[in-house]
């Protein structure tokens, strides 16, 4: 929750995975261990919580979500599935 309403248009979520498992290239990468694969981004507006983005089969460490500019009171990440771990580690969330 924020201390006051904010206008947001982008959310960047960094998931924690071992760098040795992260690959580069143009082909689809295999899902790394300890990765959050399925999640939803929800925002709190004056009418309540609303899902604004749903991601399935994620394999990226950094996920950038562009939104229509929206006034929000808070954000929430709802993790539905991980690979290789029973908890999700999100070391950084940037909101623009």
mmCIF file of N, CA and C in Angstrom:
data_model
loop_
_atom_site.group_PDB
_atom_site.id
_atom_site.type_symbol
_atom_site.label_atom_id
_atom_site.label_comp_id
_atom_site.label_asym_id
_atom_site.label_seq_id
_atom_site.Cartn_x
_atom_site.Cartn_y
_atom_site.Cartn_z
ATOM 1 N N UNK A 1 0.840 -1.170 0.000
ATOM 2 C CA UNK A 1 0.000 0.000 0.000
ATOM 3 C C UNK A 1 0.893 1.244 0.000
ATOM 4 N N UNK A 2 0.432 2.253 -0.686
ATOM 5 C CA UNK A 2 1.150 3.518 -0.739
ATOM 6 C C UNK A 2 0.593 4.465 0.324
ATOM 7 N N UNK A 3 1.388 5.449 0.706
ATOM 8 C CA UNK A 3 0.909 6.431 1.679
ATOM 9 C C UNK A 3 -0.115 7.390 1.060
ATOM 10 N N UNK A 4 -0.108 7.522 -0.268
ATOM 11 C CA UNK A 4 -1.113 8.310 -0.985
ATOM 12 C C UNK A 4 -1.265 7.717 -2.381
ATOM 13 N N UNK A 5 -2.318 8.084 -3.081
ATOM 14 C CA UNK A 5 -2.554 7.567 -4.429
ATOM 15 C C UNK A 5 -1.428 7.982 -5.368
ATOM 16 N N UNK A 6 -1.101 7.093 -6.317
ATOM 17 C CA UNK A 6 -0.035 7.366 -7.281
ATOM 18 C C UNK A 6 -0.511 6.974 -8.669
ATOM 19 N N UNK A 7 -0.040 7.715 -9.662
ATOM 20 C CA UNK A 7 -0.297 7.379 -11.064
ATOM 21 C C UNK A 7 0.842 6.451 -11.498
ATOM 22 N N UNK A 8 0.489 5.261 -11.997
ATOM 23 C CA UNK A 8 1.521 4.336 -12.469
ATOM 24 C C UNK A 8 1.244 3.954 -13.918
ATOM 25 N N UNK A 9 2.323 3.606 -14.642
ATOM 26 C CA UNK A 9 2.170 3.141 -16.025
ATOM 27 C C UNK A 9 3.072 1.958 -16.333
ATOM 28 N N UNK A 10 3.946 1.598 -15.392
ATOM 29 C CA UNK A 10 4.822 0.442 -15.623
ATOM 30 C C UNK A 10 5.247 -0.159 -14.283
ATOM 31 N N UNK A 11 5.312 -1.498 -14.261
ATOM 32 C CA UNK A 11 5.807 -2.226 -13.096
ATOM 33 C C UNK A 11 6.887 -3.174 -13.582
ATOM 34 N N UNK A 12 8.039 -3.135 -12.926
ATOM 35 C CA UNK A 12 9.155 -4.041 -13.239
ATOM 36 C C UNK A 12 9.396 -4.941 -12.035
ATOM 37 N N UNK A 13 9.263 -6.248 -12.256
ATOM 38 C CA UNK A 13 9.410 -7.222 -11.182
ATOM 39 C C UNK A 13 10.666 -8.041 -11.441
ATOM 40 N N UNK A 14 11.545 -8.097 -10.456
ATOM 41 C CA UNK A 14 12.755 -8.915 -10.550
ATOM 42 C C UNK A 14 12.572 -10.135 -9.665
ATOM 43 N N UNK A 15 12.630 -11.317 -10.279
ATOM 44 C CA UNK A 15 12.541 -12.569 -9.536
ATOM 45 C C UNK A 15 13.942 -13.074 -9.238
ATOM 46 N N UNK A 16 14.096 -13.793 -8.140
ATOM 47 C CA UNK A 16 15.403 -14.290 -7.730
ATOM 48 C C UNK A 16 15.614 -15.701 -8.260
ATOM 49 N N UNK A 17 16.631 -15.858 -9.129
ATOM 50 C CA UNK A 17 17.073 -17.182 -9.586
ATOM 51 C C UNK A 17 18.596 -17.182 -9.591
ATOM 52 N N UNK A 18 19.222 -18.351 -9.518
ATOM 53 C CA UNK A 18 20.691 -18.388 -9.616
ATOM 54 C C UNK A 18 21.137 -17.927 -11.004
ATOM 55 N N UNK A 19 22.098 -17.029 -11.064
ATOM 56 C CA UNK A 19 22.559 -16.523 -12.351
ATOM 57 C C UNK A 19 23.148 -17.622 -13.227
ATOM 58 N N UNK A 20 23.683 -18.686 -12.635
ATOM 59 C CA UNK A 20 24.248 -19.778 -13.433
ATOM 60 C C UNK A 20 23.184 -20.480 -14.264
ATOM 61 N N UNK A 21 21.902 -20.342 -13.881
ATOM 62 C CA UNK A 21 20.811 -20.980 -14.613
ATOM 63 C C UNK A 21 20.208 -20.073 -15.673
ATOM 64 N N UNK A 22 20.636 -18.823 -15.734
ATOM 65 C CA UNK A 22 20.032 -17.861 -16.654
ATOM 66 C C UNK A 22 20.788 -17.876 -17.974
ATOM 67 N N UNK A 23 20.073 -18.017 -19.081
ATOM 68 C CA UNK A 23 20.695 -18.044 -20.395
ATOM 69 C C UNK A 23 20.308 -16.842 -21.214
ATOM 70 N N UNK A 24 21.088 -16.559 -22.230
ATOM 71 C CA UNK A 24 20.808 -15.447 -23.126
ATOM 72 C C UNK A 24 20.619 -15.986 -24.533
ATOM 73 N N UNK A 25 19.913 -15.256 -25.346
ATOM 74 C CA UNK A 25 19.736 -15.667 -26.724
ATOM 75 C C UNK A 25 18.334 -15.382 -27.198
ATOM 76 N N UNK A 26 18.102 -15.698 -28.451
ATOM 77 C CA UNK A 26 16.817 -15.399 -29.059
ATOM 78 C C UNK A 26 15.815 -16.537 -28.922
ATOM 79 N N UNK A 27 16.291 -17.732 -28.627
ATOM 80 C CA UNK A 27 15.377 -18.864 -28.497
ATOM 81 C C UNK A 27 14.770 -18.859 -27.098
ATOM 82 N N UNK A 28 13.629 -19.474 -26.962
ATOM 83 C CA UNK A 28 12.983 -19.557 -25.645
ATOM 84 C C UNK A 28 13.884 -20.319 -24.685
ATOM 85 N N UNK A 29 14.077 -19.742 -23.525
ATOM 86 C CA UNK A 29 14.946 -20.343 -22.527
ATOM 87 C C UNK A 29 14.184 -21.404 -21.743
ATOM 88 N N UNK A 30 14.867 -22.432 -21.263
ATOM 89 C CA UNK A 30 14.199 -23.392 -20.380
ATOM 90 C C UNK A 30 13.861 -22.709 -19.060
ATOM 91 N N UNK A 31 12.845 -23.185 -18.405
ATOM 92 C CA UNK A 31 12.448 -22.603 -17.125
ATOM 93 C C UNK A 31 13.533 -22.890 -16.096
ATOM 94 N N UNK A 32 14.050 -21.859 -15.487
ATOM 95 C CA UNK A 32 15.102 -22.014 -14.487
ATOM 96 C C UNK A 32 14.503 -22.509 -13.175
ATOM 97 N N UNK A 33 15.294 -23.220 -12.424
ATOM 98 C CA UNK A 33 14.852 -23.666 -11.113
ATOM 99 C C UNK A 33 14.655 -22.440 -10.225
ATOM 100 N N UNK A 34 13.783 -22.571 -9.264
ATOM 101 C CA UNK A 34 13.472 -21.501 -8.315
ATOM 102 C C UNK A 34 12.844 -20.288 -8.991
ATOM 103 N N UNK A 35 12.168 -20.481 -10.098
ATOM 104 C CA UNK A 35 11.574 -19.380 -10.852
ATOM 105 C C UNK A 35 10.071 -19.299 -10.585
ATOM 106 N N UNK A 36 9.569 -18.075 -10.506
ATOM 107 C CA UNK A 36 8.125 -17.849 -10.482
ATOM 108 C C UNK A 36 7.653 -17.932 -11.930
ATOM 109 N N UNK A 37 6.779 -18.875 -12.224
ATOM 110 C CA UNK A 37 6.330 -19.066 -13.601
ATOM 111 C C UNK A 37 4.942 -18.486 -13.865
ATOM 112 N N UNK A 38 4.055 -18.539 -12.872
ATOM 113 C CA UNK A 38 2.694 -18.040 -13.056
ATOM 114 C C UNK A 38 2.371 -17.046 -11.943
ATOM 115 N N UNK A 39 1.928 -15.842 -12.346
ATOM 116 C CA UNK A 39 1.577 -14.840 -11.355
ATOM 117 C C UNK A 39 0.609 -13.835 -11.964
ATOM 118 N N UNK A 40 -0.033 -13.075 -11.090
ATOM 119 C CA UNK A 40 -0.923 -11.988 -11.496
ATOM 120 C C UNK A 40 -0.477 -10.713 -10.806
ATOM 121 N N UNK A 41 -0.658 -9.584 -11.490
ATOM 122 C CA UNK A 41 -0.418 -8.273 -10.905
ATOM 123 C C UNK A 41 -1.780 -7.641 -10.657
ATOM 124 N N UNK A 42 -2.010 -7.243 -9.422
ATOM 125 C CA UNK A 42 -3.260 -6.601 -9.046
ATOM 126 C C UNK A 42 -2.961 -5.195 -8.554
ATOM 127 N N UNK A 43 -3.888 -4.276 -8.800
ATOM 128 C CA UNK A 43 -3.759 -2.908 -8.308
ATOM 129 C C UNK A 43 -4.982 -2.579 -7.449
ATOM 130 N N UNK A 44 -4.744 -1.755 -6.439
ATOM 131 C CA UNK A 44 -5.831 -1.314 -5.571
ATOM 132 C C UNK A 44 -6.266 0.076 -6.017
ATOM 133 N N UNK A 45 -7.509 0.164 -6.482
ATOM 134 C CA UNK A 45 -8.078 1.451 -6.895
ATOM 135 C C UNK A 45 -9.193 1.810 -5.921
ATOM 136 N N UNK A 46 -9.875 2.889 -6.207
ATOM 137 C CA UNK A 46 -10.966 3.307 -5.316
ATOM 138 C C UNK A 46 -12.107 2.304 -5.286
ATOM 139 N N UNK A 47 -12.177 1.411 -6.285
ATOM 140 C CA UNK A 47 -13.242 0.401 -6.314
ATOM 141 C C UNK A 47 -12.793 -0.953 -5.788
ATOM 142 N N UNK A 48 -11.532 -1.078 -5.370
ATOM 143 C CA UNK A 48 -11.030 -2.344 -4.821
ATOM 144 C C UNK A 48 -9.900 -2.929 -5.657
ATOM 145 N N UNK A 49 -9.546 -4.180 -5.359
ATOM 146 C CA UNK A 49 -8.455 -4.862 -6.063
ATOM 147 C C UNK A 49 -8.909 -5.292 -7.455
ATOM 148 N N UNK A 50 -8.024 -5.095 -8.443
ATOM 149 C CA UNK A 50 -8.331 -5.433 -9.836
ATOM 150 C C UNK A 50 -7.097 -6.069 -10.474
ATOM 151 N N UNK A 51 -7.288 -7.214 -11.125
ATOM 152 C CA UNK A 51 -6.183 -7.864 -11.834
ATOM 153 C C UNK A 51 -5.940 -7.109 -13.145
ATOM 154 N N UNK A 52 -4.699 -6.616 -13.339
ATOM 155 C CA UNK A 52 -4.378 -5.861 -14.546
ATOM 156 C C UNK A 52 -3.432 -6.621 -15.473
ATOM 157 N N UNK A 53 -2.832 -7.714 -14.973
ATOM 158 C CA UNK A 53 -1.920 -8.502 -15.810
ATOM 159 C C UNK A 53 -1.831 -9.908 -15.242
ATOM 160 N N UNK A 54 -1.863 -10.895 -16.134
ATOM 161 C CA UNK A 54 -1.688 -12.294 -15.744
ATOM 162 C C UNK A 54 -0.593 -12.882 -16.609
ATOM 163 N N UNK A 55 0.367 -13.555 -15.993
ATOM 164 C CA UNK A 55 1.486 -14.157 -16.712
ATOM 165 C C UNK A 55 1.534 -15.647 -16.416
ATOM 166 N N UNK A 56 1.668 -16.451 -17.464
ATOM 167 C CA UNK A 56 1.849 -17.896 -17.302
ATOM 168 C C UNK A 56 3.095 -18.320 -18.062
ATOM 169 N N UNK A 57 3.737 -19.351 -17.585
ATOM 170 C CA UNK A 57 4.942 -19.925 -18.204
ATOM 171 C C UNK A 57 6.071 -18.901 -18.324
ATOM 172 N N UNK A 58 6.228 -18.051 -17.327
ATOM 173 C CA UNK A 58 7.320 -17.086 -17.312
ATOM 174 C C UNK A 58 8.665 -17.810 -17.189
ATOM 175 N N UNK A 59 9.661 -17.305 -17.893
ATOM 176 C CA UNK A 59 11.021 -17.852 -17.774
ATOM 177 C C UNK A 59 12.042 -16.728 -17.602
ATOM 178 N N UNK A 60 11.577 -15.501 -17.491
ATOM 179 C CA UNK A 60 12.466 -14.355 -17.376
ATOM 180 C C UNK A 60 12.677 -13.958 -15.921
ATOM 181 N N UNK A 61 13.872 -13.475 -15.622
ATOM 182 C CA UNK A 61 14.173 -12.969 -14.293
ATOM 183 C C UNK A 61 13.561 -11.588 -14.099
ATOM 184 N N UNK A 62 13.626 -10.751 -15.132
ATOM 185 C CA UNK A 62 13.033 -9.417 -15.087
ATOM 186 C C UNK A 62 11.790 -9.401 -15.967
ATOM 187 N N UNK A 63 10.660 -9.058 -15.379
ATOM 188 C CA UNK A 63 9.406 -8.952 -16.119
ATOM 189 C C UNK A 63 8.973 -7.481 -16.094
ATOM 190 N N UNK A 64 8.784 -6.896 -17.273
ATOM 191 C CA UNK A 64 8.354 -5.505 -17.398
ATOM 192 C C UNK A 64 6.906 -5.503 -17.879
ATOM 193 N N UNK A 65 6.035 -4.863 -17.110
ATOM 194 C CA UNK A 65 4.609 -4.825 -17.430
ATOM 195 C C UNK A 65 4.219 -3.375 -17.679
ATOM 196 N N UNK A 66 3.833 -3.078 -18.919
ATOM 197 C CA UNK A 66 3.355 -1.742 -19.274
ATOM 198 C C UNK A 66 1.840 -1.702 -19.074
ATOM 199 N N UNK A 67 1.366 -0.619 -18.463
ATOM 200 C CA UNK A 67 -0.046 -0.458 -18.162
ATOM 201 C C UNK A 67 -0.550 0.859 -18.740
ATOM 202 N N UNK A 68 -1.852 0.955 -18.922
ATOM 203 C CA UNK A 68 -2.456 2.249 -19.183
ATOM 204 C C UNK A 68 -2.249 3.064 -17.908
ATOM 205 N N UNK A 69 -1.917 4.344 -18.014
ATOM 206 C CA UNK A 69 -1.741 5.141 -16.793
ATOM 207 C C UNK A 69 -2.965 5.018 -15.885
ATOM 208 N N UNK A 70 -2.711 4.636 -14.631
ATOM 209 C CA UNK A 70 -3.771 4.326 -13.684
ATOM 210 C C UNK A 70 -3.428 4.905 -12.320
ATOM 211 N N UNK A 71 -4.405 5.478 -11.650
ATOM 212 C CA UNK A 71 -4.221 5.958 -10.281
ATOM 213 C C UNK A 71 -4.509 4.788 -9.344
ATOM 214 N N UNK A 72 -3.519 4.447 -8.507
ATOM 215 C CA UNK A 72 -3.662 3.300 -7.620
ATOM 216 C C UNK A 72 -3.288 3.681 -6.194
ATOM 217 N N UNK A 73 -3.773 2.871 -5.258
ATOM 218 C CA UNK A 73 -3.441 3.024 -3.832
ATOM 219 C C UNK A 73 -2.442 1.974 -3.383
ATOM 220 N N UNK A 74 -2.224 0.940 -4.203
ATOM 221 C CA UNK A 74 -1.288 -0.123 -3.875
ATOM 222 C C UNK A 74 -1.221 -1.133 -4.997
ATOM 223 N N UNK A 75 -0.217 -2.008 -4.931
ATOM 224 C CA UNK A 75 -0.120 -3.116 -5.881
ATOM 225 C C UNK A 75 0.109 -4.397 -5.098
ATOM 226 N N UNK A 76 -0.202 -5.518 -5.754
ATOM 227 C CA UNK A 76 -0.010 -6.825 -5.141
ATOM 228 C C UNK A 76 0.378 -7.806 -6.238
ATOM 229 N N UNK A 77 1.324 -8.689 -5.936
ATOM 230 C CA UNK A 77 1.707 -9.750 -6.858
ATOM 231 C C UNK A 77 1.215 -11.061 -6.254
ATOM 232 N N UNK A 78 0.351 -11.737 -6.992
ATOM 233 C CA UNK A 78 -0.223 -13.009 -6.555
ATOM 234 C C UNK A 78 0.477 -14.135 -7.307
ATOM 235 N N UNK A 79 1.352 -14.857 -6.622
ATOM 236 C CA UNK A 79 2.118 -15.950 -7.243
ATOM 237 C C UNK A 79 1.282 -17.220 -7.187
ATOM 238 N N UNK A 80 1.064 -17.838 -8.359
ATOM 239 C CA UNK A 80 0.290 -19.072 -8.424
ATOM 240 C C UNK A 80 1.160 -20.329 -8.566
ATOM 241 N N UNK A 81 2.364 -20.174 -9.190
ATOM 242 C CA UNK A 81 3.188 -21.373 -9.410
ATOM 243 C C UNK A 81 4.661 -20.990 -9.456
ATOM 244 N N UNK A 82 5.481 -21.857 -8.869
ATOM 245 C CA UNK A 82 6.934 -21.736 -8.946
ATOM 246 C C UNK A 82 7.506 -23.076 -9.383
ATOM 247 N N UNK A 83 8.756 -23.066 -9.812
ATOM 248 C CA UNK A 83 9.439 -24.303 -10.189
ATOM 249 C C UNK A 83 10.633 -24.474 -9.254
ATOM 250 N N UNK A 84 10.698 -25.601 -8.571
ATOM 251 C CA UNK A 84 11.870 -25.925 -7.767
ATOM 252 C C UNK A 84 11.918 -25.291 -6.394
ATOM 253 N N UNK A 85 10.871 -24.589 -5.989
ATOM 254 C CA UNK A 85 10.883 -23.950 -4.686
ATOM 255 C C UNK A 85 9.446 -23.804 -4.207
ATOM 256 N N UNK A 86 9.256 -23.781 -2.909
ATOM 257 C CA UNK A 86 7.901 -23.619 -2.372
ATOM 258 C C UNK A 86 7.589 -22.177 -2.019
ATOM 259 N N UNK A 87 8.556 -21.282 -2.208
ATOM 260 C CA UNK A 87 8.305 -19.871 -1.933
ATOM 261 C C UNK A 87 8.826 -19.032 -3.091
ATOM 262 N N UNK A 88 8.274 -17.850 -3.218
ATOM 263 C CA UNK A 88 8.707 -16.904 -4.247
ATOM 264 C C UNK A 88 9.587 -15.840 -3.594
ATOM 265 N N UNK A 89 10.697 -15.549 -4.234
ATOM 266 C CA UNK A 89 11.581 -14.494 -3.756
ATOM 267 C C UNK A 89 11.581 -13.377 -4.803
ATOM 268 N N UNK A 90 11.147 -12.198 -4.395
ATOM 269 C CA UNK A 90 11.085 -11.049 -5.290
ATOM 270 C C UNK A 90 11.930 -9.946 -4.638
ATOM 271 N N UNK A 91 13.212 -9.837 -5.038
ATOM 272 C CA UNK A 91 14.083 -8.874 -4.374
ATOM 273 C C UNK A 91 13.835 -7.425 -4.769
ATOM 274 N N UNK A 92 13.164 -7.192 -5.904
ATOM 275 C CA UNK A 92 12.975 -5.809 -6.332
ATOM 276 C C UNK A 92 11.706 -5.654 -7.153
ATOM 277 N N UNK A 93 10.960 -4.594 -6.839
ATOM 278 C CA UNK A 93 9.817 -4.175 -7.637
ATOM 279 C C UNK A 93 9.977 -2.682 -7.881
ATOM 280 N N UNK A 94 9.975 -2.294 -9.141
ATOM 281 C CA UNK A 94 10.054 -0.879 -9.490
ATOM 282 C C UNK A 94 8.744 -0.457 -10.114
ATOM 283 N N UNK A 95 8.246 0.671 -9.663
ATOM 284 C CA UNK A 95 6.959 1.168 -10.132
ATOM 285 C C UNK A 95 7.175 2.544 -10.720
ATOM 286 N N UNK A 96 6.751 2.718 -11.974
ATOM 287 C CA UNK A 96 6.906 4.000 -12.666
ATOM 288 C C UNK A 96 5.561 4.531 -13.068
#
